[in-house]
PDB file of C-alpha atoms in Angstrom:
ATOM      1  CA  UNK A  15     -31.267  -2.425   9.836  1.00  0.00           C
ATOM      2  CA  UNK A  16     -32.340  -2.620   6.180  1.00  0.00           C
ATOM      3  CA  UNK A  17     -33.131   1.088   6.179  1.00  0.00           C
ATOM      4  CA  UNK A  18     -29.659   1.896   7.540  1.00  0.00           C
ATOM      5  CA  UNK A  19     -28.021  -0.337   4.960  1.00  0.00           C
ATOM      6  CA  UNK A  20     -30.014   1.248   2.124  1.00  0.00           C
ATOM      7  CA  UNK A  21     -29.015   4.729   3.289  1.00  0.00           C
ATOM      8  CA  UNK A  22     -25.335   3.801   3.456  1.00  0.00           C
ATOM      9  CA  UNK A  23     -25.382   2.300  -0.026  1.00  0.00           C
ATOM     10  CA  UNK A  24     -27.174   5.359  -1.408  1.00  0.00           C
ATOM     11  CA  UNK A  25     -24.575   7.608   0.230  1.00  0.00           C
ATOM     12  CA  UNK A  26     -21.740   5.699  -1.438  1.00  0.00           C
ATOM     13  CA  UNK A  27     -23.510   5.678  -4.780  1.00  0.00           C
ATOM     14  CA  UNK A  28     -24.253   9.419  -4.645  1.00  0.00           C
ATOM     15  CA  UNK A  29     -20.781  10.432  -3.465  1.00  0.00           C
ATOM     16  CA  UNK A  30     -18.964   8.391  -6.088  1.00  0.00           C
ATOM     17  CA  UNK A  31     -21.191   9.769  -8.864  1.00  0.00           C
ATOM     18  CA  UNK A  32     -20.752  13.370  -7.711  1.00  0.00           C
ATOM     19  CA  UNK A  33     -16.970  12.986  -7.630  1.00  0.00           C
ATOM     20  CA  UNK A  34     -16.768  11.124 -10.931  1.00  0.00           C
ATOM     21  CA  UNK A  35     -15.302   7.856  -9.640  1.00  0.00           C
ATOM     22  CA  UNK A  36     -16.197   4.362 -10.793  1.00  0.00           C
ATOM     23  CA  UNK A  37     -14.139   2.454  -8.226  1.00  0.00           C
ATOM     24  CA  UNK A  38     -13.543   2.556  -4.477  1.00  0.00           C
ATOM     25  CA  UNK A  39     -10.308   1.970  -2.572  1.00  0.00           C
ATOM     26  CA  UNK A  40     -10.329   0.839   1.067  1.00  0.00           C
ATOM     27  CA  UNK A  41      -7.383   0.361   3.374  1.00  0.00           C
ATOM     28  CA  UNK A  42      -8.144  -3.117   4.707  1.00  0.00           C
ATOM     29  CA  UNK A  43      -6.666  -3.645   8.160  1.00  0.00           C
ATOM     30  CA  UNK A  44      -8.219  -6.949   9.157  1.00  0.00           C
ATOM     31  CA  UNK A  45     -10.483  -5.160  11.642  1.00  0.00           C
ATOM     32  CA  UNK A  46     -14.250  -4.817  11.712  1.00  0.00           C
ATOM     33  CA  UNK A  47     -14.452  -1.181  10.564  1.00  0.00           C
ATOM     34  CA  UNK A  48     -12.536  -1.607   7.318  1.00  0.00           C
ATOM     35  CA  UNK A  49     -14.199  -4.984   6.736  1.00  0.00           C
ATOM     36  CA  UNK A  50     -17.645  -3.403   6.966  1.00  0.00           C
ATOM     37  CA  UNK A  51     -16.681  -0.471   4.731  1.00  0.00           C
ATOM     38  CA  UNK A  52     -15.126  -2.769   2.147  1.00  0.00           C
ATOM     39  CA  UNK A  53     -18.213  -4.953   1.958  1.00  0.00           C
ATOM     40  CA  UNK A  54     -20.514  -1.913   1.719  1.00  0.00           C
ATOM     41  CA  UNK A  55     -18.399  -0.416  -1.069  1.00  0.00           C
ATOM     42  CA  UNK A  56     -18.317  -3.694  -2.974  1.00  0.00           C
ATOM     43  CA  UNK A  57     -22.128  -3.658  -3.081  1.00  0.00           C
ATOM     44  CA  UNK A  58     -22.076  -0.315  -4.924  1.00  0.00           C
ATOM     45  CA  UNK A  59     -19.025  -0.238  -7.204  1.00  0.00           C
ATOM     46  CA  UNK A  60     -15.961  -2.352  -7.978  1.00  0.00           C
ATOM     47  CA  UNK A  61     -13.797  -2.057  -4.881  1.00  0.00           C
ATOM     48  CA  UNK A  62     -10.109  -2.676  -4.336  1.00  0.00           C
ATOM     49  CA  UNK A  63      -8.470  -3.246  -0.959  1.00  0.00           C
ATOM     50  CA  UNK A  64      -4.973  -2.119  -0.060  1.00  0.00           C
ATOM     51  CA  UNK A  65      -3.296  -4.172   2.669  1.00  0.00           C
ATOM     52  CA  UNK A  66      -0.444  -2.388   4.449  1.00  0.00           C
ATOM     53  CA  UNK A  67       1.044  -4.628   7.156  1.00  0.00           C
ATOM     54  CA  UNK A  68       3.613  -3.339   9.628  1.00  0.00           C
ATOM     55  CA  UNK A  69       6.681  -5.273  10.748  1.00  0.00           C
ATOM     56  CA  UNK A  70       5.354  -6.784  13.997  1.00  0.00           C
ATOM     57  CA  UNK A  71       3.747 -10.258  14.064  1.00  0.00           C
ATOM     58  CA  UNK A  72      -0.028 -10.038  13.720  1.00  0.00           C
ATOM     59  CA  UNK A  73      -2.992 -12.040  12.466  1.00  0.00           C
ATOM     60  CA  UNK A  74      -4.415  -8.880  10.890  1.00  0.00           C
ATOM     61  CA  UNK A  75      -2.924  -9.492   7.448  1.00  0.00           C
ATOM     62  CA  UNK A  76      -4.326 -13.008   7.179  1.00  0.00           C
ATOM     63  CA  UNK A  77      -7.704 -11.795   8.454  1.00  0.00           C
ATOM     64  CA  UNK A  78      -7.745  -9.076   5.788  1.00  0.00           C
ATOM     65  CA  UNK A  79      -6.788 -11.509   3.039  1.00  0.00           C
ATOM     66  CA  UNK A  80      -9.446 -13.989   4.153  1.00  0.00           C
ATOM     67  CA  UNK A  81     -12.078 -11.236   4.213  1.00  0.00           C
ATOM     68  CA  UNK A  82     -11.172 -10.112   0.689  1.00  0.00           C
ATOM     69  CA  UNK A  83     -11.314 -13.658  -0.649  1.00  0.00           C
ATOM     70  CA  UNK A  84     -14.617 -14.340   1.121  1.00  0.00           C
ATOM     71  CA  UNK A  85     -16.292 -11.308  -0.450  1.00  0.00           C
ATOM     72  CA  UNK A  86     -14.400 -11.396  -3.769  1.00  0.00           C
ATOM     73  CA  UNK A  87     -12.671  -8.061  -3.194  1.00  0.00           C
ATOM     74  CA  UNK A  88      -9.407  -7.821  -5.163  1.00  0.00           C
ATOM     75  CA  UNK A  89      -6.473  -6.678  -3.071  1.00  0.00           C
ATOM     76  CA  UNK A  90      -2.886  -5.491  -3.278  1.00  0.00           C
ATOM     77  CA  UNK A  91      -0.235  -5.607  -0.561  1.00  0.00           C
ATOM     78  CA  UNK A  92       1.987  -2.588   0.095  1.00  0.00           C
ATOM     79  CA  UNK A  93       3.784  -3.208   3.431  1.00  0.00           C
ATOM     80  CA  UNK A  94       4.749  -0.207   5.533  1.00  0.00           C
ATOM     81  CA  UNK A  95       7.482  -2.252   7.242  1.00  0.00           C
ATOM     82  CA  UNK A  96      10.377  -0.665   5.253  1.00  0.00           C
ATOM     83  CA  UNK A  97       9.196   2.855   6.134  1.00  0.00           C
ATOM     84  CA  UNK A  98       8.645   1.820   9.735  1.00  0.00           C
ATOM     85  CA  UNK A  99      12.214   0.452   9.925  1.00  0.00           C
ATOM     86  CA  UNK A 100      13.597   3.700   8.525  1.00  0.00           C
ATOM     87  CA  UNK A 101      11.629   5.736  11.074  1.00  0.00           C
ATOM     88  CA  UNK A 102      12.887   3.593  13.948  1.00  0.00           C
ATOM     89  CA  UNK A 103      16.481   3.874  12.729  1.00  0.00           C
ATOM     90  CA  UNK A 104      16.254   7.666  12.511  1.00  0.00           C
ATOM     91  CA  UNK A 105      14.245   8.054  15.716  1.00  0.00           C
ATOM     92  CA  UNK A 106      15.477   5.393  18.178  1.00  0.00           C
ATOM     93  CA  UNK A 107      13.913   7.162  21.165  1.00  0.00           C
ATOM     94  CA  UNK A 108      10.528   7.836  19.611  1.00  0.00           C
ATOM     95  CA  UNK A 109       7.499   6.941  21.722  1.00  0.00           C
ATOM     96  CA  UNK A 110       4.972   4.331  20.632  1.00  0.00           C
ATOM     97  CA  UNK A 111       2.563   7.206  20.038  1.00  0.00           C
ATOM     98  CA  UNK A 112       4.922   8.827  17.531  1.00  0.00           C
ATOM     99  CA  UNK A 113       5.522   5.491  15.844  1.00  0.00           C
ATOM    100  CA  UNK A 114       1.785   4.848  15.631  1.00  0.00           C
ATOM    101  CA  UNK A 115       1.089   8.254  14.114  1.00  0.00           C
ATOM    102  CA  UNK A 116       3.885   7.783  11.597  1.00  0.00           C
ATOM    103  CA  UNK A 117       2.525   4.391  10.556  1.00  0.00           C
ATOM    104  CA  UNK A 118      -1.019   5.741  10.233  1.00  0.00           C
ATOM    105  CA  UNK A 119       0.140   8.624   8.035  1.00  0.00           C
ATOM    106  CA  UNK A 120       2.317   6.355   5.924  1.00  0.00           C
ATOM    107  CA  UNK A 121      -0.647   4.092   5.288  1.00  0.00           C
ATOM    108  CA  UNK A 122      -2.719   7.038   4.126  1.00  0.00           C
ATOM    109  CA  UNK A 123       0.132   8.184   1.865  1.00  0.00           C
ATOM    110  CA  UNK A 124       0.190   4.759   0.257  1.00  0.00           C
ATOM    111  CA  UNK A 125      -3.597   4.754  -0.080  1.00  0.00           C
ATOM    112  CA  UNK A 126      -3.762   8.069  -1.905  1.00  0.00           C
ATOM    113  CA  UNK A 127      -0.798   7.194  -4.110  1.00  0.00           C
ATOM    114  CA  UNK A 128      -2.366   3.858  -5.043  1.00  0.00           C
ATOM    115  CA  UNK A 129      -5.728   5.566  -5.629  1.00  0.00           C
ATOM    116  CA  UNK A 130      -4.109   7.586  -8.429  1.00  0.00           C
ATOM    117  CA  UNK A 131      -2.653   4.443  -9.922  1.00  0.00           C
ATOM    118  CA  UNK A 132      -6.022   2.687 -10.166  1.00  0.00           C
ATOM    119  CA  UNK A 133      -8.234   5.809 -10.380  1.00  0.00           C
ATOM    120  CA  UNK A 134     -10.258   5.008  -7.266  1.00  0.00           C
ATOM    121  CA  UNK A 135     -11.933   7.033  -4.526  1.00  0.00           C
ATOM    122  CA  UNK A 136     -10.408   6.510  -1.065  1.00  0.00           C
ATOM    123  CA  UNK A 137     -13.103   5.655   1.492  1.00  0.00           C
ATOM    124  CA  UNK A 138     -12.614   6.285   5.206  1.00  0.00           C
ATOM    125  CA  UNK A 139     -13.134   3.685   7.912  1.00  0.00           C
ATOM    126  CA  UNK A 140     -13.299   5.693  11.170  1.00  0.00           C
ATOM    127  CA  UNK A 141     -16.428   5.206  13.285  1.00  0.00           C
ATOM    128  CA  UNK A 142     -18.211   7.809  15.427  1.00  0.00           C
ATOM    129  CA  UNK A 143     -16.740   6.500  18.687  1.00  0.00           C
ATOM    130  CA  UNK A 144     -13.211   7.014  17.391  1.00  0.00           C
ATOM    131  CA  UNK A 145     -14.055  10.413  15.919  1.00  0.00           C
ATOM    132  CA  UNK A 146     -15.633  11.746  19.128  1.00  0.00           C
ATOM    133  CA  UNK A 147     -12.751  10.429  21.233  1.00  0.00           C
ATOM    134  CA  UNK A 148     -10.149  11.807  18.849  1.00  0.00           C
ATOM    135  CA  UNK A 149      -8.826   8.273  18.602  1.00  0.00           C
ATOM    136  CA  UNK A 150      -7.248   8.749  15.219  1.00  0.00           C
ATOM    137  CA  UNK A 151      -4.349  10.460  13.457  1.00  0.00           C
ATOM    138  CA  UNK A 152      -4.677  13.791  11.671  1.00  0.00           C
ATOM    139  CA  UNK A 153      -3.662  13.350   8.024  1.00  0.00           C
ATOM    140  CA  UNK A 154      -3.552   9.625   8.751  1.00  0.00           C
ATOM    141  CA  UNK A 155      -6.660   7.497   9.188  1.00  0.00           C
ATOM    142  CA  UNK A 156      -8.735  10.688   9.584  1.00  0.00           C
ATOM    143  CA  UNK A 157      -7.744  11.962   6.105  1.00  0.00           C
ATOM    144  CA  UNK A 158     -10.753  10.585   4.258  1.00  0.00           C
ATOM    145  CA  UNK A 159     -12.888  12.403   1.702  1.00  0.00           C
ATOM    146  CA  UNK A 160     -15.982  10.276   2.263  1.00  0.00           C
ATOM    147  CA  UNK A 161     -16.865   7.930   5.099  1.00  0.00           C
ATOM    148  CA  UNK A 162     -20.029   5.806   5.292  1.00  0.00           C
ATOM    149  CA  UNK A 163     -19.636   4.820   8.970  1.00  0.00           C
ATOM    150  CA  UNK A 164     -18.681   8.155  10.542  1.00  0.00           C
ATOM    151  CA  UNK A 165     -22.136   8.363  12.165  1.00  0.00           C
ATOM    152  CA  UNK A 166     -22.060   4.818  13.564  1.00  0.00           C
ATOM    153  CA  UNK A 167     -20.772   4.105  17.066  1.00  0.00           C
ATOM    154  CA  UNK A 168     -18.459   1.106  17.375  1.00  0.00           C
ATOM    155  CA  UNK A 169     -21.250  -1.040  18.807  1.00  0.00           C
ATOM    156  CA  UNK A 170     -23.433  -0.164  15.802  1.00  0.00           C
ATOM    157  CA  UNK A 171     -20.602  -1.116  13.455  1.00  0.00           C
ATOM    158  CA  UNK A 172     -20.567  -4.569  15.031  1.00  0.00           C
ATOM    159  CA  UNK A 173     -24.344  -4.893  14.660  1.00  0.00           C
ATOM    160  CA  UNK A 174     -24.234  -4.043  10.960  1.00  0.00           C
ATOM    161  CA  UNK A 175     -21.162  -6.214  10.398  1.00  0.00           C
ATOM    162  CA  UNK A 176     -22.983  -9.213  11.876  1.00  0.00           C
ATOM    163  CA  UNK A 177     -25.962  -8.526   9.623  1.00  0.00           C
ATOM    164  CA  UNK A 178     -23.635  -8.565   6.594  1.00  0.00           C
ATOM    165  CA  UNK A 179     -22.038 -11.796   7.823  1.00  0.00           C
ATOM    166  CA  UNK A 180     -18.523 -10.484   8.383  1.00  0.00           C
ATOM    167  CA  UNK A 181     -16.450 -13.530   9.467  1.00  0.00           C
ATOM    168  CA  UNK A 182     -16.450 -14.372  13.164  1.00  0.00           C
ATOM    169  CA  UNK A 183     -12.667 -14.221  13.495  1.00  0.00           C
ATOM    170  CA  UNK A 184     -12.846 -10.485  12.730  1.00  0.00           C
ATOM    171  CA  UNK A 185     -15.881  -9.865  14.914  1.00  0.00           C
ATOM    172  CA  UNK A 186     -14.494 -11.677  17.931  1.00  0.00           C
ATOM    173  CA  UNK A 187     -10.964 -10.286  18.201  1.00  0.00           C
ATOM    174  CA  UNK A 188     -10.119  -7.201  20.301  1.00  0.00           C
ATOM    175  CA  UNK A 189     -10.333  -3.941  18.300  1.00  0.00           C
ATOM    176  CA  UNK A 190      -6.901  -2.683  17.295  1.00  0.00           C
ATOM    177  CA  UNK A 191      -5.388  -0.224  14.826  1.00  0.00           C
ATOM    178  CA  UNK A 192      -2.476  -2.691  14.557  1.00  0.00           C
ATOM    179  CA  UNK A 193       0.033   0.151  14.766  1.00  0.00           C
ATOM    180  CA  UNK A 194       2.501  -1.712  16.955  1.00  0.00           C
ATOM    181  CA  UNK A 195       2.778  -5.039  18.762  1.00  0.00           C
ATOM    182  CA  UNK A 196       0.212  -5.507  21.523  1.00  0.00           C
ATOM    183  CA  UNK A 197      -1.740  -2.359  20.645  1.00  0.00           C
ATOM    184  CA  UNK A 198      -5.420  -2.489  21.576  1.00  0.00           C
ATOM    185  CA  UNK A 199      -8.115   0.188  21.374  1.00  0.00           C
ATOM    186  CA  UNK A 200      -9.646  -0.691  24.706  1.00  0.00           C
ATOM    187  CA  UNK A 201      -6.281  -0.877  26.488  1.00  0.00           C
ATOM    188  CA  UNK A 202      -5.426   2.570  25.130  1.00  0.00           C
ATOM    189  CA  UNK A 203      -8.813   4.001  26.103  1.00  0.00           C
ATOM    190  CA  UNK A 204      -9.010   2.292  29.495  1.00  0.00           C
ATOM    191  CA  UNK A 205     -12.581   1.090  29.010  1.00  0.00           C
ATOM    192  CA  UNK A 206     -14.492  -1.220  26.683  1.00  0.00           C
ATOM    193  CA  UNK A 207     -16.622   0.159  23.873  1.00  0.00           C
ATOM    194  CA  UNK A 208     -19.588  -1.485  25.601  1.00  0.00           C
ATOM    195  CA  UNK A 209     -19.121   1.054  28.405  1.00  0.00           C
ATOM    196  CA  UNK A 210     -17.945   3.959  26.259  1.00  0.00           C
ATOM    197  CA  UNK A 211     -20.583   3.974  23.520  1.00  0.00           C
ATOM    198  CA  UNK A 212     -23.687   4.601  25.675  1.00  0.00           C
ATOM    199  CA  UNK A 213     -21.895   7.530  27.298  1.00  0.00           C
ATOM    200  CA  UNK A 214     -20.823   8.937  23.933  1.00  0.00           C
ATOM    201  CA  UNK A 215     -24.384   8.585  22.649  1.00  0.00           C
ATOM    202  CA  UNK A 216     -25.630  10.533  25.679  1.00  0.00           C
ATOM    203  CA  UNK A 217     -23.062  13.263  25.088  1.00  0.00           C
ATOM    204  CA  UNK A 218     -23.910  13.442  21.390  1.00  0.00           C
ATOM    205  CA  UNK A 219     -27.639  13.718  22.090  1.00  0.00           C
ATOM    206  CA  UNK A 220     -27.386  16.347  24.853  1.00  0.00           C
ATOM    207  CA  UNK A 221     -24.624  18.744  23.801  1.00  0.00           C
ATOM    208  CA  UNK A 222     -23.671  20.206  20.440  1.00  0.00           C
ATOM    209  CA  UNK A 223     -20.248  21.403  21.594  1.00  0.00           C
ATOM    210  CA  UNK A 224     -17.641  19.572  23.713  1.00  0.00           C
ATOM    211  CA  UNK A 225     -17.146  22.683  25.850  1.00  0.00           C
ATOM    212  CA  UNK A 226     -20.810  22.504  26.909  1.00  0.00           C
ATOM    213  CA  UNK A 227     -20.612  18.997  28.371  1.00  0.00           C
ATOM    214  CA  UNK A 228     -21.607  18.844  32.037  1.00  0.00           C
ATOM    215  CA  UNK A 229     -19.946  15.839  33.719  1.00  0.00           C
ATOM    216  CA  UNK A 230     -22.195  16.091  36.780  1.00  0.00           C
ATOM    217  CA  UNK A 231     -25.275  15.527  34.605  1.00  0.00           C
ATOM    218  CA  UNK A 232     -23.737  12.344  33.227  1.00  0.00           C
ATOM    219  CA  UNK A 233     -22.849  11.090  36.691  1.00  0.00           C
ATOM    220  CA  UNK A 234     -26.406  11.796  37.844  1.00  0.00           C
ATOM    221  CA  UNK A 235     -27.611   9.594  34.989  1.00  0.00           C
ATOM    222  CA  UNK A 236     -25.709   6.692  36.546  1.00  0.00           C
ATOM    223  CA  UNK A 237     -22.422   6.680  34.630  1.00  0.00           C
ATOM    224  CA  UNK A 238     -19.353   5.910  36.719  1.00  0.00           C
ATOM    225  CA  UNK A 239     -17.428   9.067  37.679  1.00  0.00           C
ATOM    226  CA  UNK A 240     -14.070   7.658  36.509  1.00  0.00           C
ATOM    227  CA  UNK A 241     -15.565   6.738  33.130  1.00  0.00           C
ATOM    228  CA  UNK A 242     -17.158  10.176  32.771  1.00  0.00           C
ATOM    229  CA  UNK A 243     -13.969  12.012  33.735  1.00  0.00           C
ATOM    230  CA  UNK A 244     -11.803  10.035  31.326  1.00  0.00           C
ATOM    231  CA  UNK A 245     -14.134  10.125  28.327  1.00  0.00           C
ATOM    232  CA  UNK A 246     -15.221  13.749  28.695  1.00  0.00           C
ATOM    233  CA  UNK A 247     -11.566  14.769  28.965  1.00  0.00           C
ATOM    234  CA  UNK A 248     -10.746  12.891  25.747  1.00  0.00           C
ATOM    235  CA  UNK A 249     -13.713  14.335  23.865  1.00  0.00           C
ATOM    236  CA  UNK A 250     -12.872  17.897  24.879  1.00  0.00           C
ATOM    237  CA  UNK A 251      -9.108  17.621  24.417  1.00  0.00           C
ATOM    238  CA  UNK A 252      -9.345  16.072  20.953  1.00  0.00           C
ATOM    239  CA  UNK A 253     -12.309  18.037  19.575  1.00  0.00           C
ATOM    240  CA  UNK A 254      -9.921  20.014  17.348  1.00  0.00           C
ATOM    241  CA  UNK A 255      -9.344  16.902  15.238  1.00  0.00           C
ATOM    242  CA  UNK A 256     -12.931  17.103  13.960  1.00  0.00           C
ATOM    243  CA  UNK A 257     -12.760  20.791  13.092  1.00  0.00           C
ATOM    244  CA  UNK A 258     -11.896  22.115   9.610  1.00  0.00           C
ATOM    245  CA  UNK A 259      -8.445  23.645   9.168  1.00  0.00           C
ATOM    246  CA  UNK A 260      -8.142  27.305  10.147  1.00  0.00           C
ATOM    247  CA  UNK A 261      -6.772  29.882   7.760  1.00  0.00           C
ATOM    248  CA  UNK A 262      -6.143  33.617   7.845  1.00  0.00           C
ATOM    249  CA  UNK A 263      -8.350  35.711   5.589  1.00  0.00           C
TER     250      UNK A 263
END
């Protein structure tokens, strides 16, 4: 664990120096991923948190504030609620998926705008489970320049967060992007991360391309066929989100 922590801190130190920044900016959601990233960043350089609550009732804002106070991370609030209300008014029939993507992109807009105001480097908070599953929004939460936890599965994020003494109220609540009322990662995915992560680790270790994945091999290893079918489908369908933009040359 200490070796992993040292490597993450060195990564942040090296990346900030190479890019000429002396401050980090983290979008603090009240969840474990952003909490871990914020605490890691604070150990390397002065770090500021931007809190961007939506309009629906949620404990996420208070959890984020408590986390910042506990670790002495200064924070600013920039609610996305006014932009969310405008979107809903202009798109009354929009699906929850469209609303969630809009909110995620608006948060990233606010992050990059605020980063110019305080001259800080925006740090991503997506973990490897989310990245492999495509459980993120292009040009939203996936629009980071650097990310210290992109190689950590969700279960590993929890392990490191416990080691850094992230408060229990954050560790114990269901994972959620807090994009709309009642949203939950595991409800959206259909399975818990405790079931998903070992399968993702197996996929990552065995195949270098999503198109090469052999579901039968995974089933033979003892993974439930419905889990394999669902997760492999997600990994393959959303692989484009992890690829660099294409351009004609």
